[in-house]
Coordinates of N, CA and C in Angstrom, one line a residue:
M28 N 2.3 -30.7 102.9 CA 3.7 -31.0 103.4 C 4.6 -31.2 102.2
T29 N 5.7 -30.5 102.3 CA 6.7 -30.6 101.2 C 7.7 -31.6 101.6
T30 N 7.9 -32.5 100.6 CA 8.9 -33.6 100.8 C 10.2 -33.2 100.1
V31 N 11.3 -33.3 100.9 CA 12.6 -32.9 100.3 C 13.2 -34.2 99.6
G32 N 13.6 -33.9 98.4 CA 14.1 -35.1 97.6 C 15.5 -35.5 98.1
R33 N 15.8 -36.7 97.6 CA 17.1 -37.3 97.9 C 18.3 -36.4 97.6
R34 N 18.3 -35.8 96.4 CA 19.4 -35.0 95.9 C 19.5 -33.8 96.9
E35 N 18.4 -33.2 97.3 CA 18.5 -32.0 98.2 C 19.0 -32.5 99.6
R36 N 18.5 -33.6 100.1 CA 19.0 -34.1 101.4 C 20.5 -34.4 101.3
K37 N 21.0 -34.9 100.2 CA 22.4 -35.2 100.0 C 23.2 -33.9 100.0
K38 N 22.7 -32.9 99.4 CA 23.4 -31.6 99.4 C 23.5 -31.0 100.8
V39 N 22.4 -31.1 101.6 CA 22.4 -30.6 103.0 C 23.4 -31.5 103.8
Q40 N 23.5 -32.8 103.6 CA 24.4 -33.6 104.3 C 25.8 -33.3 104.0
T41 N 26.1 -33.1 102.7 CA 27.5 -32.7 102.3 C 27.9 -31.4 102.9
R42 N 27.0 -30.4 102.8 CA 27.3 -29.1 103.3 C 27.6 -29.2 104.8
Q43 N 26.8 -30.0 105.5 CA 27.0 -30.1 107.0 C 28.3 -30.8 107.3
A44 N 28.6 -31.9 106.5 CA 29.9 -32.6 106.7 C 31.1 -31.6 106.5
L45 N 31.0 -30.8 105.5 CA 32.1 -29.8 105.3 C 32.2 -28.8 106.4
A46 N 31.0 -28.3 106.9 CA 31.0 -27.3 108.0 C 31.6 -28.0 109.2
D47 N 31.2 -29.2 109.5 CA 31.7 -29.9 110.7 C 33.2 -30.1 110.7
A48 N 33.7 -30.5 109.5 CA 35.1 -30.8 109.3 C 35.9 -29.5 109.4
A49 N 35.4 -28.4 108.8 CA 36.1 -27.1 108.9 C 36.2 -26.6 110.3
L50 N 35.1 -26.7 111.0 CA 35.1 -26.1 112.4 C 36.1 -27.0 113.2
R51 N 36.0 -28.3 113.1 CA 36.9 -29.1 113.9 C 38.3 -28.8 113.6
L52 N 38.7 -28.7 112.3 CA 40.1 -28.4 111.9 C 40.5 -27.0 112.3
F53 N 39.6 -26.1 112.2 CA 40.0 -24.7 112.6 C 40.2 -24.6 114.1
L54 N 39.4 -25.3 114.9 CA 39.6 -25.3 116.3 C 40.9 -26.1 116.7
E55 N 41.2 -27.1 116.0 CA 42.4 -27.9 116.3 C 43.7 -27.2 115.9
R56 N 43.7 -26.6 114.7 CA 44.9 -26.1 114.1 C 44.9 -24.6 113.8
G57 N 43.8 -23.9 114.1 CA 43.7 -22.5 113.8 C 43.3 -22.3 112.4
Y58 N 42.6 -21.3 112.1 CA 42.1 -21.0 110.7 C 43.2 -21.0 109.7
D59 N 44.3 -20.3 109.9 CA 45.3 -20.2 108.9 C 46.1 -21.5 108.8
G60 N 46.0 -22.4 109.7 CA 46.7 -23.7 109.6 C 45.9 -24.8 108.9
V61 N 44.8 -24.4 108.2 CA 44.0 -25.4 107.5 C 43.8 -24.9 106.1
T62 N 43.9 -25.9 105.2 CA 43.7 -25.6 103.8 C 42.3 -26.2 103.4
V63 N 41.8 -25.7 102.2 CA 40.5 -26.2 101.8 C 40.7 -27.7 101.4
A64 N 41.8 -28.0 100.9 CA 42.1 -29.4 100.5 C 42.0 -30.3 101.8
Q65 N 42.5 -29.9 102.9 CA 42.4 -30.6 104.1 C 40.9 -30.8 104.6
I66 N 40.2 -29.7 104.4 CA 38.8 -29.7 104.8 C 38.0 -30.7 103.9
A67 N 38.3 -30.7 102.6 CA 37.6 -31.6 101.7 C 38.0 -33.0 102.1
D68 N 39.2 -33.3 102.3 CA 39.7 -34.6 102.7 C 39.0 -35.1 104.0
A69 N 38.9 -34.2 105.0 CA 38.3 -34.6 106.3 C 36.8 -34.9 106.1
A70 N 36.2 -34.2 105.2 CA 34.7 -34.5 104.9 C 34.5 -35.6 103.9
D71 N 35.6 -36.1 103.4 CA 35.6 -37.2 102.4 C 34.8 -36.8 101.1
V72 N 35.2 -35.6 100.6 CA 34.6 -35.1 99.3 C 35.8 -34.5 98.5
S73 N 35.6 -34.4 97.2 CA 36.6 -33.8 96.4 C 36.7 -32.3 96.6
L74 N 37.8 -31.7 96.1 CA 37.9 -30.3 96.2 C 36.9 -29.6 95.3
A75 N 36.6 -30.2 94.2 CA 35.6 -29.6 93.3 C 34.2 -29.6 94.0
T76 N 33.9 -30.6 94.8 CA 32.6 -30.7 95.5 C 32.6 -29.6 96.6
L77 N 33.7 -29.5 97.3 CA 33.7 -28.4 98.3 C 33.4 -27.1 97.7
F78 N 34.1 -26.7 96.5 CA 33.8 -25.4 95.9 C 32.4 -25.3 95.3
K79 N 31.9 -26.4 94.9 CA 30.5 -26.4 94.4 C 29.5 -26.1 95.5
H80 N 29.8 -26.6 96.7 CA 28.9 -26.3 97.9 C 29.2 -25.0 98.6
V81 N 30.4 -24.6 98.5 CA 30.9 -23.4 99.2 C 31.8 -22.5 98.3
P82 N 31.2 -21.8 97.3 CA 32.0 -21.1 96.4 C 32.7 -19.9 97.0
D83 N 32.3 -19.4 98.2 CA 32.8 -18.2 98.8 C 34.2 -18.5 99.6
G84 N 34.6 -19.7 99.6 CA 35.9 -20.0 100.3 C 35.7 -20.5 101.7
K85 N 36.8 -20.8 102.3 CA 36.7 -21.5 103.6 C 36.1 -20.7 104.7
E86 N 36.0 -19.4 104.6 CA 35.4 -18.5 105.6 C 33.9 -18.9 105.7
A87 N 33.3 -19.2 104.5 CA 31.9 -19.4 104.5 C 31.5 -20.8 105.1
L88 N 32.5 -21.6 105.3 CA 32.2 -23.0 105.8 C 31.5 -23.1 107.2
I89 N 31.8 -22.1 108.0 CA 31.3 -22.2 109.4 C 30.2 -21.2 109.6
F90 N 29.7 -20.6 108.6 CA 28.5 -19.7 108.7 C 27.4 -20.2 107.8
D91 N 26.2 -19.9 108.1 CA 25.1 -20.2 107.2 C 25.1 -19.0 106.1
D92 N 24.2 -19.0 105.3 CA 24.2 -18.0 104.2 C 23.7 -16.7 104.6
G93 N 23.3 -16.5 105.9 CA 22.8 -15.2 106.4 C 21.3 -15.1 106.4
A94 N 20.6 -16.1 105.8 CA 19.1 -16.0 105.7 C 18.5 -16.1 107.1
Q95 N 19.1 -17.0 107.9 CA 18.5 -17.1 109.3 C 18.8 -15.8 110.1
R96 N 19.9 -15.2 109.9 CA 20.2 -13.9 110.6 C 19.2 -12.8 110.2
R97 N 19.0 -12.7 108.8 CA 18.1 -11.7 108.4 C 16.7 -12.0 108.9
E98 N 16.2 -13.2 108.9 CA 14.9 -13.5 109.5 C 14.8 -13.2 111.0
A99 N 15.9 -13.6 111.7 CA 15.9 -13.3 113.1 C 15.8 -11.8 113.4
L100 N 16.6 -11.0 112.7 CA 16.6 -9.6 112.8 C 15.2 -9.0 112.5
T101 N 14.6 -9.4 111.4 CA 13.3 -8.8 111.1 C 12.2 -9.3 112.1
A102 N 12.3 -10.6 112.5 CA 11.4 -11.1 113.5 C 11.5 -10.3 114.8
T103 N 12.7 -10.0 115.2 CA 13.0 -9.2 116.4 C 12.2 -7.9 116.4
V104 N 12.2 -7.2 115.2 CA 11.5 -6.0 115.1 C 10.0 -6.2 115.0
R105 N 9.6 -7.1 114.1 CA 8.2 -7.3 113.8 C 7.5 -7.9 115.0
D106 N 8.1 -8.9 115.8 CA 7.4 -9.6 116.8 C 7.8 -9.2 118.2
R107 N 8.3 -8.0 118.4 CA 8.7 -7.5 119.7 C 7.5 -7.4 120.6
P108 N 7.7 -7.5 121.9 CA 6.6 -7.3 122.8 C 6.0 -5.9 122.8
A109 N 4.7 -5.9 123.0 CA 4.0 -4.6 123.0 C 4.7 -3.6 124.0
G110 N 4.9 -2.4 123.6 CA 5.5 -1.4 124.5 C 7.1 -1.4 124.4
T111 N 7.6 -2.3 123.7 CA 9.1 -2.4 123.5 C 9.5 -1.7 122.3
S112 N 10.4 -0.7 122.4 CA 10.8 0.0 121.2 C 11.6 -0.9 120.3
I113 N 11.7 -0.4 119.1 CA 12.5 -1.2 118.1 C 14.0 -1.3 118.5
L114 N 14.5 -0.2 119.0 CA 15.9 -0.2 119.5 C 16.1 -1.1 120.7
D115 N 15.2 -1.1 121.6 CA 15.3 -2.0 122.8 C 15.2 -3.5 122.3
A116 N 14.4 -3.8 121.4 CA 14.3 -5.1 120.9 C 15.6 -5.6 120.2
L117 N 16.1 -4.7 119.4 CA 17.4 -5.0 118.7 C 18.6 -5.1 119.7
R118 N 18.5 -4.3 120.7 CA 19.6 -4.3 121.8 C 19.5 -5.7 122.5
A119 N 18.3 -6.1 122.8 CA 18.1 -7.5 123.5 C 18.6 -8.6 122.5
F120 N 18.3 -8.5 121.3 CA 18.7 -9.5 120.3 C 20.2 -9.5 120.2
M121 N 20.9 -8.4 120.1 CA 22.3 -8.3 119.9 C 23.0 -8.8 121.2
S122 N 22.5 -8.5 122.4 CA 23.1 -8.8 123.6 C 23.2 -10.3 123.9
G123 N 22.5 -11.1 123.2 CA 22.5 -12.5 123.3 C 23.4 -13.2 122.3
R124 N 24.1 -12.5 121.5 CA 24.8 -13.0 120.3 C 26.3 -12.7 120.4
G125 N 27.1 -13.7 119.9 CA 28.5 -13.5 119.7 C 29.3 -12.9 120.9
V126 N 30.0 -11.8 120.7 CA 30.9 -11.3 121.7 C 30.1 -10.6 122.8
F127 N 28.8 -10.4 122.6 CA 28.0 -9.7 123.6 C 27.3 -10.7 124.6
A128 N 27.3 -12.0 124.2 CA 26.6 -13.0 125.0 C 27.5 -13.3 126.2
T129 N 26.9 -13.4 127.3 CA 27.6 -13.7 128.6 C 27.4 -15.2 129.0
E130 N 26.4 -15.8 128.5 CA 26.2 -17.2 128.9 C 26.2 -18.1 127.7
L131 N 27.3 -18.7 127.4 CA 27.5 -19.6 126.2 C 28.0 -20.9 126.7
S132 N 27.6 -21.9 126.0 CA 28.2 -23.3 126.3 C 29.6 -23.2 126.0
P133 N 30.4 -24.1 126.5 CA 31.9 -24.2 126.1 C 32.1 -24.3 124.6
E134 N 31.2 -25.1 124.0 CA 31.3 -25.3 122.5 C 31.1 -24.0 121.8
L135 N 30.0 -23.3 122.2 CA 29.7 -22.0 121.5 C 30.8 -20.9 121.8
R136 N 31.3 -21.0 123.0 CA 32.4 -20.0 123.4 C 33.6 -20.3 122.5
R137 N 34.0 -21.5 122.3 CA 35.1 -21.8 121.4 C 34.9 -21.3 120.0
Y138 N 33.7 -21.5 119.5 CA 33.3 -21.1 118.2 C 33.4 -19.6 118.1
R139 N 32.8 -18.9 119.1 CA 32.9 -17.4 119.1 C 34.3 -16.9 119.2
D140 N 35.1 -17.5 120.0 CA 36.5 -17.1 120.2 C 37.3 -17.3 118.9
L141 N 37.0 -18.4 118.2 CA 37.7 -18.6 116.9 C 37.4 -17.5 115.9
I142 N 36.1 -17.1 115.9 CA 35.7 -16.0 115.0 C 36.4 -14.7 115.4
V143 N 36.4 -14.4 116.7 CA 36.9 -13.1 117.2 C 38.5 -13.1 116.9
A144 N 39.1 -14.2 117.0 CA 40.6 -14.3 116.9 C 41.0 -14.4 115.4
T145 N 40.1 -14.5 114.5 CA 40.5 -14.7 113.1 C 39.9 -13.6 112.2
P146 N 40.9 -12.7 111.7 CA 40.4 -11.6 110.9 C 39.5 -12.0 109.7
A147 N 39.9 -13.0 109.0 CA 39.1 -13.4 107.8 C 37.7 -13.8 108.2
L148 N 37.5 -14.5 109.4 CA 36.2 -14.9 109.8 C 35.4 -13.7 110.3
R149 N 36.1 -12.7 111.0 CA 35.4 -11.5 111.4 C 34.9 -10.7 110.2
D150 N 35.8 -10.6 109.2 CA 35.4 -9.9 108.0 C 34.2 -10.6 107.3
Y151 N 34.2 -11.9 107.2 CA 33.1 -12.6 106.6 C 31.8 -12.4 107.4
Q152 N 31.9 -12.5 108.7 CA 30.7 -12.3 109.5 C 30.2 -10.8 109.3
R153 N 31.1 -9.9 109.2 CA 30.7 -8.5 109.0 C 29.9 -8.4 107.7
K154 N 30.3 -9.1 106.6 CA 29.6 -9.1 105.4 C 28.2 -9.7 105.6
L155 N 28.1 -10.7 106.4 CA 26.8 -11.3 106.7 C 25.8 -10.3 107.4
W156 N 26.4 -9.6 108.4 CA 25.6 -8.6 109.1 C 25.2 -7.5 108.1
A157 N 26.1 -7.0 107.3 CA 25.8 -6.0 106.3 C 24.7 -6.4 105.3
A158 N 24.7 -7.7 104.9 CA 23.8 -8.2 103.9 C 22.3 -8.1 104.5
S159 N 22.2 -7.9 105.8 CA 20.8 -7.8 106.4 C 20.3 -6.4 106.4
E160 N 21.1 -5.4 105.9 CA 20.7 -4.0 106.0 C 19.3 -3.7 105.4
G161 N 19.1 -4.1 104.2 CA 17.9 -3.9 103.5 C 16.7 -4.4 104.2
A162 N 16.8 -5.7 104.6 CA 15.7 -6.4 105.3 C 15.4 -5.7 106.6
L163 N 16.4 -5.3 107.3 CA 16.2 -4.7 108.6 C 15.6 -3.3 108.4
A164 N 16.0 -2.5 107.4 CA 15.5 -1.2 107.2 C 14.0 -1.3 106.8
E165 N 13.7 -2.4 106.0 CA 12.3 -2.6 105.6 C 11.4 -2.9 106.8
A166 N 11.9 -3.8 107.7 CA 11.2 -4.1 108.9 C 11.0 -2.9 109.8
I167 N 12.0 -2.1 110.0 CA 11.9 -0.9 110.8 C 10.9 0.0 110.2
A168 N 10.9 0.2 108.9 CA 10.0 1.1 108.2 C 8.6 0.6 108.3
A169 N 8.4 -0.7 108.2 CA 7.0 -1.2 108.3 C 6.4 -0.9 109.7
E170 N 7.3 -1.1 110.7 CA 6.8 -0.9 112.1 C 6.7 0.6 112.4
A171 N 7.4 1.4 111.8 CA 7.4 2.8 112.1 C 6.4 3.6 111.2
G172 N 5.8 2.9 110.2 CA 4.9 3.5 109.3 C 5.6 4.5 108.3
R173 N 6.8 4.2 108.0 CA 7.6 5.1 107.1 C 8.1 4.4 105.9
D174 N 8.6 5.1 104.9 CA 9.1 4.6 103.7 C 10.5 3.9 103.9
A175 N 10.6 2.6 103.4 CA 11.8 1.9 103.6 C 13.0 2.5 102.9
A176 N 12.8 3.4 101.9 CA 13.9 4.1 101.2 C 14.4 5.3 102.0
D177 N 13.7 5.6 103.1 CA 14.1 6.8 104.0 C 15.6 6.6 104.4
P178 N 16.4 7.5 104.0 CA 17.9 7.4 104.4 C 18.1 7.3 105.9
A179 N 17.3 7.9 106.7 CA 17.5 7.8 108.1 C 17.3 6.4 108.6
L180 N 16.3 5.7 108.1 CA 16.0 4.3 108.5 C 17.1 3.4 108.0
R181 N 17.6 3.6 106.8 CA 18.7 2.8 106.2 C 20.0 3.0 107.1
A182 N 20.2 4.3 107.5 CA 21.4 4.6 108.3 C 21.2 3.9 109.7
L183 N 20.0 4.0 110.3 CA 19.8 3.3 111.6 C 20.1 1.8 111.4
A184 N 19.5 1.2 110.4 CA 19.8 -0.3 110.2 C 21.3 -0.5 110.1
R185 N 22.0 0.3 109.3 CA 23.4 0.1 109.1 C 24.2 0.3 110.4
Y186 N 23.8 1.3 111.2 CA 24.5 1.5 112.4 C 24.4 0.3 113.4
V187 N 23.1 -0.2 113.5 CA 22.9 -1.3 114.4 C 23.7 -2.5 113.9
L188 N 23.8 -2.8 112.6 CA 24.5 -3.9 112.1 C 26.0 -3.8 112.2
E189 N 26.5 -2.6 112.3 CA 27.9 -2.4 112.4 C 28.4 -2.5 113.9
I190 N 27.5 -2.5 114.8 CA 27.9 -2.5 116.2 C 28.8 -3.7 116.6
P191 N 28.6 -4.9 116.1 CA 29.5 -6.0 116.5 C 30.9 -5.7 116.0
D192 N 31.1 -5.1 114.8 CA 32.4 -4.8 114.3 C 33.1 -3.7 115.0
V193 N 32.3 -2.7 115.3 CA 32.8 -1.4 115.9 C 33.3 -1.7 117.3
V194 N 32.5 -2.4 118.1 CA 32.8 -2.5 119.5 C 33.2 -3.9 120.0
G195 N 33.1 -4.9 119.1 CA 33.3 -6.3 119.5 C 34.7 -6.6 120.0
M196 N 35.7 -5.9 119.7 CA 37.0 -6.2 120.1 C 37.5 -5.5 121.3
G197 N 36.7 -4.6 121.9 CA 37.1 -3.8 123.0 C 37.1 -4.7 124.3
P198 N 37.5 -4.1 125.4 CA 37.7 -4.8 126.7 C 36.3 -5.2 127.3
D199 N 35.2 -4.4 127.0 CA 33.9 -4.8 127.5 C 32.9 -4.6 126.4
P200 N 32.8 -5.5 125.5 CA 31.9 -5.4 124.3 C 30.5 -5.1 124.7
L201 N 29.9 -5.7 125.7 CA 28.5 -5.5 126.1 C 28.3 -4.1 126.6
A202 N 29.2 -3.6 127.4 CA 29.0 -2.2 127.9 C 29.1 -1.2 126.7
A203 N 30.0 -1.5 125.8 CA 30.2 -0.6 124.6 C 29.0 -0.7 123.7
M204 N 28.4 -1.9 123.5 CA 27.2 -2.1 122.7 C 26.1 -1.3 123.4
N205 N 25.9 -1.4 124.7 CA 24.9 -0.6 125.3 C 25.1 0.9 125.2
A206 N 26.3 1.4 125.2 CA 26.6 2.8 125.0 C 26.2 3.2 123.6
V207 N 26.4 2.4 122.6 CA 26.0 2.8 121.3 C 24.5 2.8 121.1
F208 N 23.8 1.8 121.7 CA 22.4 1.8 121.6 C 21.8 3.0 122.4
D209 N 22.4 3.4 123.5 CA 21.9 4.6 124.3 C 22.1 5.8 123.4
L210 N 23.2 5.9 122.7 CA 23.4 7.0 121.8 C 22.4 7.0 120.6
L211 N 22.1 5.9 120.1 CA 21.1 5.8 119.0 C 19.7 6.2 119.5
A212 N 19.4 5.8 120.7 CA 18.1 6.1 121.3 C 17.9 7.5 121.7
E213 N 19.0 8.1 122.3 CA 18.9 9.4 122.8 C 19.3 10.5 121.8
G214 N 20.1 10.1 120.8 CA 20.6 11.1 119.9 C 21.9 11.8 120.4
W215 N 22.6 12.4 119.6 CA 23.8 13.1 119.9 C 23.5 14.6 120.3
S216 N 23.9 15.0 121.5 CA 23.7 16.3 121.9 C 24.9 17.2 121.8
G217 N 26.0 16.7 121.3 CA 27.2 17.5 121.2 C 28.0 17.4 122.4
P218 N 29.2 18.1 122.4 CA 30.1 18.1 123.5 C 29.5 18.8 124.7

């Protein structure tokens, strides 16, 4: 059993206090109505401490570092039920997240709506999705018995990870997401 030291626990607590303060202020005042100084003040830390914990700026305050996302994506491919295609597993994974999710608690709905309504947060989230491309391509390659450097697999991973950005702002994101997955599964047959 690994014991987390006091310094590490304090880092986690400070990061959580910053994230909580940022989300609360963003929801109250809108993303553009909040400065990093206000977030630091609300979390009772110095501005230097805020930047030490979150060097990527205020966008990064309400997201994790993307590691959980990468692990969830690779687990979706690796641990999918027998007989379930990789694309079907990824479709099911995506359909329960963000703009595609239909059953969210009011708190999660407010969080999602904040991201959707804020270009800087959408852009940061897109970066997090894109950062998972290599790991997803490797997971797909391992399951398909192919080389992870195969450009077709890298393209497939990239296309899947771009779906939230490409269709997330439309009138029916879930239907659009399903149409993209159908196209990926069936291929393009032309006009």
